[in-house]
Amino acid sequence: MSRLWRFSLLLLNLEEYYFEQHTANHINKGCRGERQIRGSLKICSKSVIFEPDDNIHPIIKIPLRDCLSIEAPEDNEANKHFAREISGGISITSNQVHLIKERNIIAPYKTERGKNEYVFQLDVAGKVEDVIQTLLQLYRASHLDELGDQAAMITAILQSRLARTSFDKNRFQSISETLHMECEAEMVTPLVTNPGHVCVTDANLYFQPLNGYPKPVVQITLHNVRRIYKRRHGLMPVGLEVFCTENDLCSDIYLKFYNPQDRDELYFYIATYLENHIAEHTAESYMLQWQRGHISNYQYLLHLNNLADRSCNDLSQYPVFPWIIADYSSSELDLTKPEAFRDLSKPIGALNKERLERLLTRYREMPEPKFMYGSHYSSPGYVLFYLVRVAPEYMLCLQNGKFDHADRTFNSIAETWKNCLDGATDFKELIPEFYENDSSFLVNGLKLDLGKRQGGKMVEDVELPPWASDPDDFLQKCQDALESQYVSEHLHEWIDLIFGYKQKGSEAIGAHNVFHPLTYEGGVDLNSIMDPNEKVALLTQILEFGQTPKQLFTVPHPHRIIPKFKSLSRTSSHSVSITASPVSPGEESFEDLTEESITLAWNSIAKLKLDEQHKIHKEAITGIAVSCNGSSVFTTSQDSTLKMFSKETKTLQRSVSFSNMALSSCLILPGDTTVICSSWDNHIYFYSIAFGRRQDVLMGHDDAVSKIRWHDDRLYSASWDSTVKVWQCVPAEILGTRRHSFELLAELEHDVSVNTINTNAANTLLVSGTKEGTISIWDVTSTTVLHQLACHSGTVYDAAFSPDTRHLLSTGEDGCFKVIDVQTGTLISSLSSDQPQRCFKWDGNTVLSGSQSGELLVWDLLEAKIIEKFKGHAGAVTSMWMNEQCNSVITGGEDRQIMLWKLQY
């Protein structure tokens, strides 16, 4: 029968270390004679703990600060007759001890006061002297007047112990492993840290606790690691968290190092090992996934918490989730009514106008540094307030062996919400558990004695709102509320407050979102504080008071795209469906089928195959246009010619030269009668396919024309003369004349040469990219610039709107893809490539790009990774055409070839 281990690090005080243990007997000299209780004696930095083997007996915790003497019994005259019978004995006389978990029941600690002697007999008598010396050293530390001095002395003792030991290489999984790095660190779990040695090899990450608890070595296989994050711990950049799962909230190990250099070196090694397995996500890439409905509101909040240094292993930085529901009194919860929801644009403290007025009055009268709220929305106390029923030992650890007063315990959802609205010092948000599937934190499953409330009622399960039939139903409705349309439309407002631009500065003041300066990252520089007592006091305050997440966004967060007829599917267990499609089965429209075939094509784009290739020019190809029936391919080149190639006969049918300067792009007008070409000689040429000759010339610019677009009788021309011009252009065939009619409608001014332009599907917006990396988004109808961003360093090569016009993708000389939210003009994602991508096509998620090296690459923007590579041209891919069904692609390159690609389903 295995013994049930009752000891845990939670029996230690906050910031206390467990050093070593020894098997021993507790010699209990009672009125009925002497009896020996078998167990283990644990030496900790602020206490001595004896854990009996038999669960009936309580664990004895003797605080060193309450000790009067520590000695071997034979040193004590009064014990001489006793000492003959005891070898290996240690006598501790104390004013106070705590008795814990008697009969293995979790309950508040019992405290025995009064002078008492406790004698422990070690199994190995030869260790007594060393143990007593250690205890006397720790005893002296605990009796120093100042907390800073105590902490410094204990740290010195700890460092000395770590320095005398090293990682046991016999613990390696394989004798062939190569050691890369070894250093000292602490393993972090909620409220406690455990010192030891970290070791990383070419195959594994190891942590060996100094005390061998809870096991001699913790091992993580590097091949299994999926994510690693640098963390700040106690406001210092010394934490590292390792996950072996893609989506889980809890990490496999959280380490705290003694200096940032060790942390960074280990991070670099693991990150280098992982670079082929994983691409590190940014807040912007998760934002893009969330905006487009690829991850749920719940998943997005988890990712943001993770990126903002929130961890389940650090209760001072536990993940923070919003109160969503505001109705806790109705018998039915109606999630179609806005009044059922909390206002997500305001912090908890600003939801009640009257309370806010009182707080603002105090704020105005307060000397600097001012703050509106005297407590935070997340702190260890608040987290354990919610979790006391499933984590009682954490609460006892935090509160020195006591539960909170019964009336202050988490008794009722409605009461807690009311207190958050009305309480003078209560501004707490929720924790992720409210939106997960485990309802045990709402039920007193451990049958804890949490006390009696006023009126004599015992604290049992949490009282639920009338609309919840049981705890599981309550959580399900919380999940439904979090994923509801109302929250999807407003969640970005809450993100602005917690993780975004309203977190700090004047925007925070305007949003009534100002907390104590110590709660913010950078609020205090602990390294600059020389006084150890002041430093310990500040650190304790920071850890217990709560911390504001790391700021992730400095501009307004874009809102979510709410699909009208699509169902939102996710890999998470949190599933929700948006409004069902109004189209009945069997009544799908032609547009629906076309859209389905396009979706199928993009889902299969990695199966693109090279069908044929033809060398038809003498210089790099600059433009590709294909006739409506797909039979003729027109190309322009820097060799100054326009060529017409027949796909059917696979022969070159025409070659036309308009001047001796390069042509830069081409397009075919509807009806397949006219090809338009732009040239470096400042002109735009109109070529009649039917008559086989140049039909018209538009002398439109003062420098090279770089790109042209056509839509509904409007021609858009971009030029190195720093303008984009919009022309009303009526073709000769419509006029019944030999010449086209041109009228300049607008001139869009830029500071530098414009290299590329594109329009959205509805032709209401135009994007332009310059040679200096600027992206401009224009309203075509009013010819005004909506947004202008310095996106790239160097030339913008290509830019295109997503099919739904929500986002804009651009690529440039700097080798980066940039995603812009069209509505807000916010740069929401940046993805680096090892070389520039010269041209691309995309569906809003997947990108097919042509690279500087000649390869075709398929990218998953949401996962920020390359899915597939195809060998293509010898030299840069300079031009790309894709048909409307997205299953046929033609590329042109510096190698003077065109390549025809087909999708192999």
Short mmCIF file of N, CA and C in Angstrom, two decimals, residues 332-412:
data_model
loop_
_atom_site.label_atom_id
_atom_site.label_comp_id
_atom_site.label_asym_id
_atom_site.label_seq_id
_atom_site.Cartn_x
_atom_site.Cartn_y
_atom_site.Cartn_z
N GLU A 332 -34.84 33.28 -17.34
CA GLU A 332 -34.30 32.87 -18.64
C GLU A 332 -33.26 33.90 -19.07
N LEU A 333 -32.16 33.43 -19.63
CA LEU A 333 -31.11 34.34 -20.12
C LEU A 333 -31.31 34.54 -21.61
N ASP A 334 -31.57 35.79 -22.02
CA ASP A 334 -31.81 36.09 -23.43
C ASP A 334 -30.58 36.78 -24.02
N LEU A 335 -29.78 36.02 -24.77
CA LEU A 335 -28.53 36.55 -25.31
C LEU A 335 -28.74 37.35 -26.60
N THR A 336 -30.01 37.55 -26.98
CA THR A 336 -30.27 38.43 -28.13
C THR A 336 -30.47 39.87 -27.67
N LYS A 337 -30.61 40.08 -26.35
CA LYS A 337 -30.83 41.43 -25.82
C LYS A 337 -29.51 42.05 -25.37
N PRO A 338 -29.18 43.24 -25.87
CA PRO A 338 -27.93 43.89 -25.45
C PRO A 338 -27.86 44.13 -23.94
N GLU A 339 -29.03 44.35 -23.30
CA GLU A 339 -29.01 44.65 -21.85
C GLU A 339 -28.62 43.43 -21.01
N ALA A 340 -28.56 42.24 -21.64
CA ALA A 340 -28.11 41.05 -20.90
C ALA A 340 -26.59 41.06 -20.72
N PHE A 341 -25.92 42.00 -21.42
CA PHE A 341 -24.46 42.01 -21.42
C PHE A 341 -23.89 43.21 -20.67
N ARG A 342 -22.71 43.02 -20.14
CA ARG A 342 -21.94 44.10 -19.51
C ARG A 342 -21.39 45.00 -20.63
N ASP A 343 -21.24 46.28 -20.35
CA ASP A 343 -20.66 47.23 -21.31
C ASP A 343 -19.15 46.98 -21.36
N LEU A 344 -18.69 46.40 -22.49
CA LEU A 344 -17.28 46.00 -22.60
C LEU A 344 -16.35 47.17 -22.91
N SER A 345 -16.92 48.34 -23.13
CA SER A 345 -16.06 49.51 -23.43
C SER A 345 -15.57 50.18 -22.15
N LYS A 346 -16.08 49.72 -20.99
CA LYS A 346 -15.70 50.35 -19.72
C LYS A 346 -15.05 49.35 -18.79
N PRO A 347 -14.06 49.80 -18.00
CA PRO A 347 -13.53 48.91 -16.97
C PRO A 347 -14.58 48.68 -15.89
N ILE A 348 -14.40 47.64 -15.08
CA ILE A 348 -15.37 47.31 -14.02
C ILE A 348 -15.67 48.53 -13.15
N GLY A 349 -14.63 49.28 -12.81
CA GLY A 349 -14.80 50.42 -11.91
C GLY A 349 -15.63 51.55 -12.46
N ALA A 350 -15.84 51.56 -13.79
CA ALA A 350 -16.60 52.66 -14.41
C ALA A 350 -18.01 52.26 -14.80
N LEU A 351 -18.43 51.03 -14.44
CA LEU A 351 -19.76 50.56 -14.84
C LEU A 351 -20.87 51.21 -14.01
N ASN A 352 -20.56 51.56 -12.76
CA ASN A 352 -21.53 52.20 -11.88
C ASN A 352 -21.21 53.69 -11.81
N LYS A 353 -22.09 54.52 -12.38
CA LYS A 353 -21.83 55.98 -12.49
C LYS A 353 -21.61 56.63 -11.14
N GLU A 354 -22.45 56.29 -10.16
CA GLU A 354 -22.35 56.94 -8.85
C GLU A 354 -21.03 56.60 -8.18
N ARG A 355 -20.66 55.34 -8.22
CA ARG A 355 -19.39 54.95 -7.62
C ARG A 355 -18.23 55.63 -8.35
N LEU A 356 -18.31 55.68 -9.67
CA LEU A 356 -17.25 56.31 -10.45
C LEU A 356 -17.08 57.78 -10.07
N GLU A 357 -18.18 58.48 -9.87
CA GLU A 357 -18.11 59.89 -9.47
C GLU A 357 -17.35 60.06 -8.15
N ARG A 358 -17.63 59.18 -7.20
CA ARG A 358 -16.94 59.23 -5.91
C ARG A 358 -15.43 58.97 -6.10
N LEU A 359 -15.13 58.00 -6.95
CA LEU A 359 -13.72 57.66 -7.19
C LEU A 359 -13.00 58.81 -7.91
N LEU A 360 -13.70 59.46 -8.86
CA LEU A 360 -13.08 60.56 -9.60
C LEU A 360 -12.84 61.77 -8.70
N THR A 361 -13.75 62.02 -7.77
CA THR A 361 -13.57 63.12 -6.81
C THR A 361 -12.29 62.88 -6.01
N ARG A 362 -12.11 61.65 -5.54
CA ARG A 362 -10.89 61.31 -4.79
C ARG A 362 -9.65 61.43 -5.68
N TYR A 363 -9.80 60.99 -6.94
CA TYR A 363 -8.68 61.02 -7.89
C TYR A 363 -8.19 62.45 -8.14
N ARG A 364 -9.17 63.38 -8.29
CA ARG A 364 -8.79 64.77 -8.58
C ARG A 364 -8.05 65.41 -7.41
N GLU A 365 -8.39 64.99 -6.20
CA GLU A 365 -7.76 65.58 -5.01
C GLU A 365 -6.45 64.89 -4.63
N MET A 366 -6.15 63.80 -5.29
CA MET A 366 -5.00 62.96 -4.93
C MET A 366 -3.69 63.58 -5.43
N PRO A 367 -2.62 63.57 -4.62
CA PRO A 367 -1.32 64.02 -5.14
C PRO A 367 -0.75 63.01 -6.13
N GLU A 368 0.22 63.43 -6.93
CA GLU A 368 0.86 62.50 -7.87
C GLU A 368 1.67 61.47 -7.09
N PRO A 369 1.80 60.22 -7.55
CA PRO A 369 1.14 59.67 -8.73
C PRO A 369 -0.32 59.30 -8.44
N LYS A 370 -1.21 59.76 -9.31
CA LYS A 370 -2.66 59.55 -9.11
C LYS A 370 -3.07 58.16 -9.63
N PHE A 371 -4.10 57.59 -9.03
CA PHE A 371 -4.72 56.39 -9.57
C PHE A 371 -6.18 56.39 -9.16
N MET A 372 -7.03 55.80 -10.00
CA MET A 372 -8.48 55.83 -9.75
C MET A 372 -8.93 54.70 -8.83
N TYR A 373 -8.24 53.56 -8.94
CA TYR A 373 -8.70 52.38 -8.21
C TYR A 373 -7.64 51.90 -7.23
N GLY A 374 -8.06 51.62 -6.00
CA GLY A 374 -7.13 51.20 -4.96
C GLY A 374 -6.83 49.71 -4.99
N SER A 375 -7.55 48.97 -5.82
CA SER A 375 -7.21 47.55 -6.01
C SER A 375 -7.28 47.24 -7.49
N HIS A 376 -6.79 46.05 -7.87
CA HIS A 376 -6.65 45.70 -9.28
C HIS A 376 -7.79 44.80 -9.74
N TYR A 377 -7.83 44.51 -11.06
CA TYR A 377 -8.87 43.60 -11.56
C TYR A 377 -8.41 42.15 -11.54
N SER A 378 -7.11 41.92 -11.21
CA SER A 378 -6.61 40.55 -11.11
C SER A 378 -5.48 40.51 -10.11
N SER A 379 -5.55 39.61 -9.15
CA SER A 379 -4.50 39.46 -8.14
C SER A 379 -4.57 38.04 -7.61
N PRO A 380 -3.52 37.56 -6.91
CA PRO A 380 -3.58 36.19 -6.36
C PRO A 380 -4.80 35.98 -5.47
N GLY A 381 -5.14 36.98 -4.66
CA GLY A 381 -6.30 36.86 -3.77
C GLY A 381 -7.60 36.69 -4.53
N TYR A 382 -7.75 37.44 -5.65
CA TYR A 382 -8.97 37.34 -6.45
C TYR A 382 -9.06 35.99 -7.16
N VAL A 383 -7.93 35.51 -7.67
CA VAL A 383 -7.92 34.22 -8.37
C VAL A 383 -8.35 33.12 -7.41
N LEU A 384 -7.77 33.14 -6.19
CA LEU A 384 -8.09 32.09 -5.22
C LEU A 384 -9.47 32.29 -4.58
N PHE A 385 -9.97 33.52 -4.61
CA PHE A 385 -11.36 33.77 -4.21
C PHE A 385 -12.29 32.87 -5.04
N TYR A 386 -12.04 32.84 -6.38
CA TYR A 386 -12.87 32.03 -7.27
C TYR A 386 -12.57 30.53 -7.14
N LEU A 387 -11.31 30.19 -6.83
CA LEU A 387 -10.89 28.78 -6.89
C LEU A 387 -10.76 28.10 -5.54
N VAL A 388 -11.22 28.74 -4.47
CA VAL A 388 -10.98 28.21 -3.12
C VAL A 388 -11.49 26.78 -2.96
N ARG A 389 -12.58 26.41 -3.62
CA ARG A 389 -13.15 25.07 -3.43
C ARG A 389 -12.32 23.98 -4.08
N VAL A 390 -11.54 24.33 -5.12
CA VAL A 390 -10.69 23.31 -5.77
C VAL A 390 -9.22 23.50 -5.42
N ALA A 391 -8.86 24.65 -4.89
CA ALA A 391 -7.45 24.91 -4.53
C ALA A 391 -7.35 25.46 -3.11
N PRO A 392 -7.94 24.72 -2.13
CA PRO A 392 -7.96 25.27 -0.75
C PRO A 392 -6.56 25.45 -0.16
N GLU A 393 -5.62 24.57 -0.54
CA GLU A 393 -4.28 24.67 0.04
C GLU A 393 -3.54 25.92 -0.46
N TYR A 394 -3.89 26.35 -1.65
CA TYR A 394 -3.31 27.61 -2.15
C TYR A 394 -3.82 28.78 -1.32
N MET A 395 -5.12 28.77 -1.02
CA MET A 395 -5.70 29.84 -0.20
C MET A 395 -5.07 29.84 1.20
N LEU A 396 -4.90 28.65 1.79
CA LEU A 396 -4.28 28.56 3.12
C LEU A 396 -2.84 29.06 3.08
N CYS A 397 -2.14 28.76 1.99
CA CYS A 397 -0.76 29.24 1.84
C CYS A 397 -0.73 30.76 1.75
N LEU A 398 -1.62 31.32 0.93
CA LEU A 398 -1.64 32.78 0.72
C LEU A 398 -2.04 33.51 2.00
N GLN A 399 -2.92 32.91 2.80
CA GLN A 399 -3.48 33.60 3.96
C GLN A 399 -2.98 33.02 5.29
N ASN A 400 -1.73 32.52 5.27
CA ASN A 400 -1.09 32.06 6.51
C ASN A 400 -1.94 31.05 7.28
N GLY A 401 -2.49 30.06 6.56
CA GLY A 401 -3.17 28.97 7.21
C GLY A 401 -4.64 29.22 7.52
N LYS A 402 -5.24 30.25 6.94
CA LYS A 402 -6.65 30.54 7.22
C LYS A 402 -7.42 30.65 5.90
N PHE A 403 -8.74 30.31 5.96
CA PHE A 403 -9.64 30.65 4.87
C PHE A 403 -10.15 32.06 5.12
N ASP A 404 -10.75 32.66 4.09
CA ASP A 404 -11.33 33.99 4.27
C ASP A 404 -12.58 33.88 5.14
N HIS A 405 -13.03 35.03 5.64
CA HIS A 405 -14.27 35.07 6.43
C HIS A 405 -15.41 34.53 5.56
N ALA A 406 -16.31 33.77 6.17
CA ALA A 406 -17.39 33.10 5.41
C ALA A 406 -18.19 34.07 4.55
N ASP A 407 -18.45 35.29 5.05
CA ASP A 407 -19.26 36.25 4.29
C ASP A 407 -18.47 36.88 3.15
N ARG A 408 -17.14 36.76 3.20
CA ARG A 408 -16.31 37.31 2.11
C ARG A 408 -15.92 36.22 1.11
N THR A 409 -16.36 34.99 1.35
CA THR A 409 -16.03 33.88 0.45
C THR A 409 -16.91 33.98 -0.81
N PHE A 410 -16.50 33.28 -1.85
CA PHE A 410 -17.24 33.23 -3.11
C PHE A 410 -18.51 32.40 -2.89
N ASN A 411 -19.60 33.08 -2.54
CA ASN A 411 -20.84 32.40 -2.18
C ASN A 411 -21.88 32.37 -3.28
N SER A 412 -21.92 33.43 -4.09
CA SER A 412 -23.01 33.56 -5.06
C SER A 412 -22.51 34.36 -6.26
#
